[in-house]
């Protein structure tokens, strides 16, 4: 991060490794004949393993629109309103920060690049006028304005977004009517020539995605015109390259170009943009995934998650199952074999080991859990969930939400984190307001603009409640309203009240998380009802609902361990959805290391000693004792554990413990 080219160098190393593997694999393929004459050299030979199949993405792609019928879909953000809770506080901190950032300062480098006057004070960090990533945050900002307007009805933030779209459209016109960026096309020339450059398509994607969000969520027609122009420019630029050249271009991080272009194809009702999106298919990354092979070691994590989101979108628009397999295999590998107890993934921005070697990975670096990765994995997860309505996706989503997203924003100023350290002795470090603008600042400001987007989903007739977050749902099409109230997770229960103008029959599906101990206790209008809904399933109540009918569900929680797969005595402890952590050492690091534009500098402060825990019995509830009416836990009288998301900046902590 201190060296802006570190991402690229990392990726070059990783790509050369995976390319060599792909070539070697291709050489293994040999024809099978029907010859059976003894000694015939052409006869098939018995081999270990299976014959390598063809590489699914080695043929040219041809896009044909054939929409997938998802099992469920999320409610629009305009139909859900957060009510007071930690999530509401995060949303509001972010919203206030969106108001504080100056539109003209954000526009400064775009205007300069277009030759338009600007006297605004330049921003710092990754938005500095000489930073090759400049302009990326402006795309995130447009998305955040659009999402915040949808989530809260804040018209002032919508108008600020509209102003920026209009000003950016002037820049685009000045640049010829199609290209739009805060840097000249010369960066793309360098990309084409394979010269050193910092991810120009990554930034281009953010701006394109911001325009798409402003069109979709704020009905800004001009934003769609700008996006189409940007798509046309990308079409022209990529069409001039051979397939081989394009695959080399894809060695450089390019964000979610494919996803944005697939979305543009839908909005513009033009398959041409989907064909452009197909050009951003990195074959040597997709081929092993489509064959359910984990070849992720050595890859830069957040370069690749957006590509898989693009694959998921491609599957939804074409029903091409190869793309389904890429998304499904990737999600399963990352979540089941490469995810820490926080729900996050990555170390030094990459995957450094083979699957299920997290303890080994922790020894190789301290900058774990890039926040962008959590953002993008959640984005991918809600898509995969919609295809199947399988509640296991929300076990993961909830884990990330409570343990990686809550806590990585300062609720008094909206500033966010880059990495979330899980090496024992790590601490939280937050960016500054005008001198940071990391990638994670960008994804963070989107994340906290859309915290309400996955609480509720629906099918044609049923409501699915996936998260216990206080909120109001207004299903306008069905004239059904739902009000969720609780003090979750401080209290392990939630209450859902139905509000209808006249009695309505529909199934209410309430997710029972996998961490529930035993069975949930359920009452309807104050009277206990029988329930056999097991953890990891839905509790379904189908009935004719009257206004005021209410359900209360209690989710029994207990402490459970999550051992490292490759070092079972190194364990994290959770209580319900909450990862627990303890402050270690004298409880402080210098304030200068907790805030700043450089991100966490773990190397500047020696980690304090972390106590070993003596688990007297296998059941951690025997020796990790919860205090009454508090989410504070005493460990054998010597250590206190609290929810990880409540530990603030400048406090060294541990979430993993050596247990003897
Ligand atoms: Zn990031």
mmCIF file of N, CA and C in Angstrom, residues 485-573:
data_model
loop_
_atom_site.group_PDB
_atom_site.id
_atom_site.type_symbol
_atom_site.label_atom_id
_atom_site.label_comp_id
_atom_site.label_asym_id
_atom_site.label_seq_id
_atom_site.Cartn_x
_atom_site.Cartn_y
_atom_site.Cartn_z
ATOM 1 N N UNK A 485 -38.308 -5.623 15.547
ATOM 2 C CA UNK A 485 -37.736 -4.904 16.684
ATOM 3 C C UNK A 485 -36.984 -5.907 17.572
ATOM 4 N N UNK A 486 -35.892 -5.446 18.143
ATOM 5 C CA UNK A 486 -35.119 -6.304 19.046
ATOM 6 C C UNK A 486 -33.951 -5.535 19.644
ATOM 7 N N UNK A 487 -33.260 -6.185 20.551
ATOM 8 C CA UNK A 487 -31.967 -5.692 21.045
ATOM 9 C C UNK A 487 -30.920 -6.758 20.754
ATOM 10 N N UNK A 488 -31.032 -7.338 19.585
ATOM 11 C CA UNK A 488 -30.148 -8.411 19.168
ATOM 12 C C UNK A 488 -28.774 -7.829 18.823
ATOM 13 N N UNK A 489 -27.694 -8.436 19.164
ATOM 14 C CA UNK A 489 -27.558 -9.733 19.834
ATOM 15 C C UNK A 489 -27.404 -9.630 21.346
ATOM 16 N N UNK A 490 -27.531 -8.386 21.898
ATOM 17 C CA UNK A 490 -27.459 -8.279 23.365
ATOM 18 C C UNK A 490 -28.519 -9.189 23.992
ATOM 19 N N UNK A 491 -29.687 -9.245 23.362
ATOM 20 C CA UNK A 491 -30.716 -10.210 23.751
ATOM 21 C C UNK A 491 -30.918 -11.164 22.572
ATOM 22 N N UNK A 492 -31.000 -12.467 22.840
ATOM 23 C CA UNK A 492 -30.963 -13.425 21.723
ATOM 24 C C UNK A 492 -32.320 -13.653 21.062
ATOM 25 N N UNK A 493 -33.064 -12.604 20.834
ATOM 26 C CA UNK A 493 -34.395 -12.807 20.258
ATOM 27 C C UNK A 493 -34.764 -11.645 19.346
ATOM 28 N N UNK A 494 -35.750 -11.906 18.500
ATOM 29 C CA UNK A 494 -36.266 -10.843 17.646
ATOM 30 C C UNK A 494 -37.783 -10.946 17.580
ATOM 31 N N UNK A 495 -38.405 -9.804 17.257
ATOM 32 C CA UNK A 495 -39.865 -9.744 17.193
ATOM 33 C C UNK A 495 -40.268 -9.206 15.831
ATOM 34 N N UNK A 496 -41.190 -9.898 15.196
ATOM 35 C CA UNK A 496 -41.665 -9.479 13.876
ATOM 36 C C UNK A 496 -43.158 -9.238 13.940
ATOM 37 N N UNK A 497 -43.551 -8.022 13.572
ATOM 38 C CA UNK A 497 -44.973 -7.679 13.596
ATOM 39 C C UNK A 497 -45.453 -7.448 12.163
ATOM 40 N N UNK A 498 -46.593 -8.037 11.841
ATOM 41 C CA UNK A 498 -47.165 -7.904 10.500
ATOM 42 C C UNK A 498 -48.190 -6.772 10.511
ATOM 43 N N UNK A 499 -48.108 -5.919 9.499
ATOM 44 C CA UNK A 499 -49.068 -4.823 9.377
ATOM 45 C C UNK A 499 -49.690 -4.899 7.984
ATOM 46 N N UNK A 500 -50.991 -5.177 7.928
ATOM 47 C CA UNK A 500 -51.696 -5.304 6.639
ATOM 48 C C UNK A 500 -53.030 -4.562 6.721
ATOM 49 N N UNK A 501 -53.518 -4.098 5.558
ATOM 50 C CA UNK A 501 -54.800 -3.386 5.543
ATOM 51 C C UNK A 501 -55.954 -4.355 5.722
ATOM 52 N N UNK A 502 -55.794 -5.552 5.140
ATOM 53 C CA UNK A 502 -56.790 -6.611 5.323
ATOM 54 C C UNK A 502 -56.034 -7.927 5.433
ATOM 55 N N UNK A 503 -56.642 -8.967 6.018
ATOM 56 C CA UNK A 503 -55.910 -10.224 6.230
ATOM 57 C C UNK A 503 -55.275 -10.740 4.944
ATOM 58 N N UNK A 504 -54.029 -11.205 5.069
ATOM 59 C CA UNK A 504 -53.269 -11.675 3.897
ATOM 60 C C UNK A 504 -52.642 -13.018 4.232
ATOM 61 N N UNK A 505 -52.762 -13.956 3.309
ATOM 62 C CA UNK A 505 -52.126 -15.250 3.511
ATOM 63 C C UNK A 505 -50.765 -15.247 2.835
ATOM 64 N N UNK A 506 -49.730 -15.531 3.607
ATOM 65 C CA UNK A 506 -48.394 -15.705 3.006
ATOM 66 C C UNK A 506 -47.497 -16.442 3.996
ATOM 67 N N UNK A 507 -46.515 -17.170 3.468
ATOM 68 C CA UNK A 507 -45.541 -17.833 4.347
ATOM 69 C C UNK A 507 -44.466 -16.848 4.808
ATOM 70 N N UNK A 508 -44.234 -16.814 6.083
ATOM 71 C CA UNK A 508 -43.148 -16.013 6.655
ATOM 72 C C UNK A 508 -42.016 -16.977 7.008
ATOM 73 N N UNK A 509 -40.890 -16.810 6.332
ATOM 74 C CA UNK A 509 -39.731 -17.701 6.536
ATOM 75 C C UNK A 509 -38.698 -16.971 7.381
ATOM 76 N N UNK A 510 -38.438 -17.495 8.554
ATOM 77 C CA UNK A 510 -37.474 -16.842 9.450
ATOM 78 C C UNK A 510 -36.244 -17.744 9.557
ATOM 79 N N UNK A 511 -35.105 -17.174 9.202
ATOM 80 C CA UNK A 511 -33.880 -17.988 9.213
ATOM 81 C C UNK A 511 -33.475 -18.352 10.635
ATOM 82 N N UNK A 512 -33.188 -19.632 10.842
ATOM 83 C CA UNK A 512 -32.644 -20.109 12.116
ATOM 84 C C UNK A 512 -31.149 -20.333 11.891
ATOM 85 N N UNK A 513 -30.302 -19.466 12.449
ATOM 86 C CA UNK A 513 -28.868 -19.577 12.155
ATOM 87 C C UNK A 513 -28.283 -20.913 12.614
ATOM 88 N N UNK A 514 -27.208 -21.304 11.966
ATOM 89 C CA UNK A 514 -26.556 -22.581 12.306
ATOM 90 C C UNK A 514 -25.948 -22.570 13.701
ATOM 91 N N UNK A 515 -25.661 -21.379 14.240
ATOM 92 C CA UNK A 515 -25.046 -21.335 15.571
ATOM 93 C C UNK A 515 -26.062 -21.525 16.699
ATOM 94 N N UNK A 516 -27.338 -21.605 16.394
ATOM 95 C CA UNK A 516 -28.355 -21.766 17.446
ATOM 96 C C UNK A 516 -28.138 -23.087 18.190
ATOM 97 N N UNK A 517 -28.200 -23.010 19.491
ATOM 98 C CA UNK A 517 -28.032 -24.195 20.325
ATOM 99 C C UNK A 517 -29.406 -24.815 20.562
ATOM 100 N N UNK A 518 -29.602 -26.034 20.096
ATOM 101 C CA UNK A 518 -30.909 -26.676 20.244
ATOM 102 C C UNK A 518 -31.885 -26.135 19.228
ATOM 103 N N UNK A 519 -33.076 -25.820 19.671
ATOM 104 C CA UNK A 519 -34.116 -25.317 18.769
ATOM 105 C C UNK A 519 -34.561 -23.932 19.222
ATOM 106 N N UNK A 520 -34.997 -23.106 18.281
ATOM 107 C CA UNK A 520 -35.489 -21.780 18.694
ATOM 108 C C UNK A 520 -36.832 -21.904 19.413
ATOM 109 N N UNK A 521 -37.057 -20.996 20.342
ATOM 110 C CA UNK A 521 -38.378 -20.922 20.979
ATOM 111 C C UNK A 521 -39.206 -19.903 20.207
ATOM 112 N N UNK A 522 -40.436 -20.278 19.873
ATOM 113 C CA UNK A 522 -41.253 -19.428 19.002
ATOM 114 C C UNK A 522 -42.594 -19.152 19.667
ATOM 115 N N UNK A 523 -43.036 -17.913 19.602
ATOM 116 C CA UNK A 523 -44.390 -17.610 20.056
ATOM 117 C C UNK A 523 -45.103 -16.778 18.990
ATOM 118 N N UNK A 524 -46.405 -17.020 18.876
ATOM 119 C CA UNK A 524 -47.250 -16.274 17.944
ATOM 120 C C UNK A 524 -48.308 -15.553 18.763
ATOM 121 N N UNK A 525 -48.333 -14.252 18.631
ATOM 122 C CA UNK A 525 -49.240 -13.415 19.416
ATOM 123 C C UNK A 525 -49.167 -13.747 20.909
ATOM 124 N N UNK A 526 -47.930 -13.975 21.362
ATOM 125 C CA UNK A 526 -47.693 -14.202 22.788
ATOM 126 C C UNK A 526 -47.852 -15.632 23.248
ATOM 127 N N UNK A 527 -48.329 -16.527 22.358
ATOM 128 C CA UNK A 527 -48.531 -17.919 22.780
ATOM 129 C C UNK A 527 -47.478 -18.817 22.136
ATOM 130 N N UNK A 528 -46.798 -19.636 22.951
ATOM 131 C CA UNK A 528 -45.781 -20.527 22.386
ATOM 132 C C UNK A 528 -46.383 -21.457 21.343
ATOM 133 N N UNK A 529 -45.634 -21.664 20.259
ATOM 134 C CA UNK A 529 -46.083 -22.624 19.243
ATOM 135 C C UNK A 529 -44.983 -23.660 19.023
ATOM 136 N N UNK A 530 -45.412 -24.821 18.568
ATOM 137 C CA UNK A 530 -44.479 -25.917 18.302
ATOM 138 C C UNK A 530 -43.600 -25.546 17.119
ATOM 139 N N UNK A 531 -42.324 -25.840 17.207
ATOM 140 C CA UNK A 531 -41.439 -25.602 16.073
ATOM 141 C C UNK A 531 -40.378 -26.680 16.028
ATOM 142 N N UNK A 532 -40.156 -27.203 14.850
ATOM 143 C CA UNK A 532 -39.090 -28.196 14.708
ATOM 144 C C UNK A 532 -38.009 -27.673 13.773
ATOM 145 N N UNK A 533 -37.979 -26.356 13.589
ATOM 146 C CA UNK A 533 -36.981 -25.783 12.673
ATOM 147 C C UNK A 533 -35.591 -25.945 13.276
ATOM 148 N N UNK A 534 -34.759 -26.681 12.585
ATOM 149 C CA UNK A 534 -33.411 -26.953 13.075
ATOM 150 C C UNK A 534 -32.475 -25.812 12.706
ATOM 151 N N UNK A 535 -31.357 -25.692 13.417
ATOM 152 C CA UNK A 535 -30.361 -24.699 13.019
ATOM 153 C C UNK A 535 -29.940 -24.909 11.564
ATOM 154 N N UNK A 536 -29.789 -23.798 10.868
ATOM 155 C CA UNK A 536 -29.400 -23.878 9.458
ATOM 156 C C UNK A 536 -30.567 -24.109 8.528
ATOM 157 N N UNK A 537 -31.777 -23.766 8.981
ATOM 158 C CA UNK A 537 -32.961 -23.935 8.122
ATOM 159 C C UNK A 537 -33.874 -22.716 8.309
ATOM 160 N N UNK A 538 -35.013 -22.777 7.664
ATOM 161 C CA UNK A 538 -36.002 -21.718 7.870
ATOM 162 C C UNK A 538 -37.147 -22.220 8.745
ATOM 163 N N UNK A 539 -37.554 -21.382 9.662
ATOM 164 C CA UNK A 539 -38.803 -21.591 10.389
ATOM 165 C C UNK A 539 -39.892 -20.971 9.514
ATOM 166 N N UNK A 540 -40.848 -21.786 9.091
ATOM 167 C CA UNK A 540 -41.872 -21.302 8.160
ATOM 168 C C UNK A 540 -43.214 -21.219 8.873
ATOM 169 N N UNK A 541 -43.789 -20.033 8.879
ATOM 170 C CA UNK A 541 -45.135 -19.872 9.430
ATOM 171 C C UNK A 541 -46.023 -19.373 8.299
ATOM 172 N N UNK A 542 -46.865 -20.282 7.795
ATOM 173 C CA UNK A 542 -47.775 -19.931 6.701
ATOM 174 C C UNK A 542 -49.185 -19.847 7.269
ATOM 175 N N UNK A 543 -49.781 -18.702 7.156
ATOM 176 C CA UNK A 543 -51.119 -18.509 7.712
ATOM 177 C C UNK A 543 -51.741 -17.254 7.128
ATOM 178 N N UNK A 544 -52.964 -17.031 7.455
ATOM 179 C CA UNK A 544 -53.603 -15.782 7.099
ATOM 180 C C UNK A 544 -53.272 -14.766 8.192
ATOM 181 N N UNK A 545 -52.515 -13.752 7.816
ATOM 182 C CA UNK A 545 -52.004 -12.798 8.808
ATOM 183 C C UNK A 545 -52.967 -11.617 8.952
ATOM 184 N N UNK A 546 -53.226 -11.242 10.193
ATOM 185 C CA UNK A 546 -54.008 -10.046 10.497
ATOM 186 C C UNK A 546 -53.066 -8.951 10.982
ATOM 187 N N UNK A 547 -53.490 -7.726 10.793
ATOM 188 C CA UNK A 547 -52.632 -6.629 11.232
ATOM 189 C C UNK A 547 -52.408 -6.710 12.736
ATOM 190 N N UNK A 548 -51.162 -6.570 13.135
ATOM 191 C CA UNK A 548 -50.821 -6.645 14.549
ATOM 192 C C UNK A 548 -50.356 -8.022 14.982
ATOM 193 N N UNK A 549 -50.571 -9.030 14.147
ATOM 194 C CA UNK A 549 -50.029 -10.360 14.480
ATOM 195 C C UNK A 549 -48.517 -10.243 14.641
ATOM 196 N N UNK A 550 -47.994 -10.927 15.646
ATOM 197 C CA UNK A 550 -46.549 -10.830 15.842
ATOM 198 C C UNK A 550 -45.957 -12.167 16.271
ATOM 199 N N UNK A 551 -44.737 -12.349 15.816
ATOM 200 C CA UNK A 551 -43.979 -13.568 16.123
ATOM 201 C C UNK A 551 -42.750 -13.159 16.913
ATOM 202 N N UNK A 552 -42.454 -13.910 17.943
ATOM 203 C CA UNK A 552 -41.204 -13.678 18.662
ATOM 204 C C UNK A 552 -40.401 -14.968 18.620
ATOM 205 N N UNK A 553 -39.144 -14.844 18.208
ATOM 206 C CA UNK A 553 -38.283 -16.027 18.110
ATOM 207 C C UNK A 553 -37.055 -15.808 18.979
ATOM 208 N N UNK A 554 -36.776 -16.792 19.823
ATOM 209 C CA UNK A 554 -35.573 -16.740 20.648
ATOM 210 C C UNK A 554 -34.560 -17.725 20.085
ATOM 211 N N UNK A 555 -33.349 -17.229 19.859
ATOM 212 C CA UNK A 555 -32.273 -18.046 19.289
ATOM 213 C C UNK A 555 -31.248 -18.339 20.386
ATOM 214 N N UNK A 556 -31.322 -19.490 21.042
ATOM 215 C CA UNK A 556 -30.373 -19.761 22.136
ATOM 216 C C UNK A 556 -28.920 -19.722 21.645
ATOM 217 N N UNK A 557 -28.097 -19.001 22.390
ATOM 218 C CA UNK A 557 -26.680 -18.854 22.025
ATOM 219 C C UNK A 557 -25.805 -19.553 23.053
ATOM 220 N N UNK A 558 -24.661 -20.003 22.615
ATOM 221 C CA UNK A 558 -23.655 -20.519 23.538
ATOM 222 C C UNK A 558 -22.277 -20.247 22.930
ATOM 223 N N UNK A 559 -21.251 -20.500 23.734
ATOM 224 C CA UNK A 559 -19.882 -20.283 23.264
ATOM 225 C C UNK A 559 -19.419 -21.528 22.508
ATOM 226 N N UNK A 560 -18.793 -21.319 21.376
ATOM 227 C CA UNK A 560 -18.228 -22.455 20.638
ATOM 228 C C UNK A 560 -16.883 -22.056 20.043
ATOM 229 N N UNK A 561 -16.034 -23.057 19.850
ATOM 230 C CA UNK A 561 -14.677 -22.801 19.351
ATOM 231 C C UNK A 561 -14.617 -22.979 17.848
ATOM 232 N N UNK A 562 -13.755 -22.196 17.231
ATOM 233 C CA UNK A 562 -13.463 -22.383 15.813
ATOM 234 C C UNK A 562 -11.946 -22.557 15.698
ATOM 235 N N UNK A 563 -11.498 -23.826 15.673
ATOM 236 C CA UNK A 563 -10.050 -24.068 15.618
ATOM 237 C C UNK A 563 -9.491 -23.805 14.228
ATOM 238 N N UNK A 564 -8.200 -23.462 14.182
ATOM 239 C CA UNK A 564 -7.510 -23.359 12.905
ATOM 240 C C UNK A 564 -7.446 -24.752 12.281
ATOM 241 N N UNK A 565 -7.742 -24.897 11.000
ATOM 242 C CA UNK A 565 -7.771 -26.244 10.408
ATOM 243 C C UNK A 565 -6.432 -26.962 10.478
ATOM 244 N N UNK A 566 -5.344 -26.195 10.397
ATOM 245 C CA UNK A 566 -4.021 -26.825 10.363
ATOM 246 C C UNK A 566 -3.294 -26.709 11.694
ATOM 247 N N UNK A 567 -3.947 -26.171 12.721
ATOM 248 C CA UNK A 567 -3.337 -26.074 14.047
ATOM 249 C C UNK A 567 -4.482 -26.027 15.058
ATOM 250 N N UNK A 568 -5.084 -27.186 15.341
ATOM 251 C CA UNK A 568 -6.341 -27.220 16.099
ATOM 252 C C UNK A 568 -6.256 -26.632 17.504
ATOM 253 N N UNK A 569 -5.036 -26.504 18.054
ATOM 254 C CA UNK A 569 -4.964 -25.903 19.389
ATOM 255 C C UNK A 569 -5.004 -24.376 19.322
ATOM 256 N N UNK A 570 -4.965 -23.814 18.137
ATOM 257 C CA UNK A 570 -5.128 -22.362 17.995
ATOM 258 C C UNK A 570 -6.597 -22.110 17.667
ATOM 259 N N UNK A 571 -7.292 -21.433 18.577
ATOM 260 C CA UNK A 571 -8.750 -21.377 18.449
ATOM 261 C C UNK A 571 -9.286 -19.960 18.621
ATOM 262 N N UNK A 572 -10.375 -19.704 17.911
ATOM 263 C CA UNK A 572 -11.164 -18.489 18.151
ATOM 264 C C UNK A 572 -12.459 -18.939 18.819
ATOM 265 N N UNK A 573 -13.090 -18.031 19.560
ATOM 266 C CA UNK A 573 -14.332 -18.374 20.240
ATOM 267 C C UNK A 573 -15.442 -17.421 19.805
#
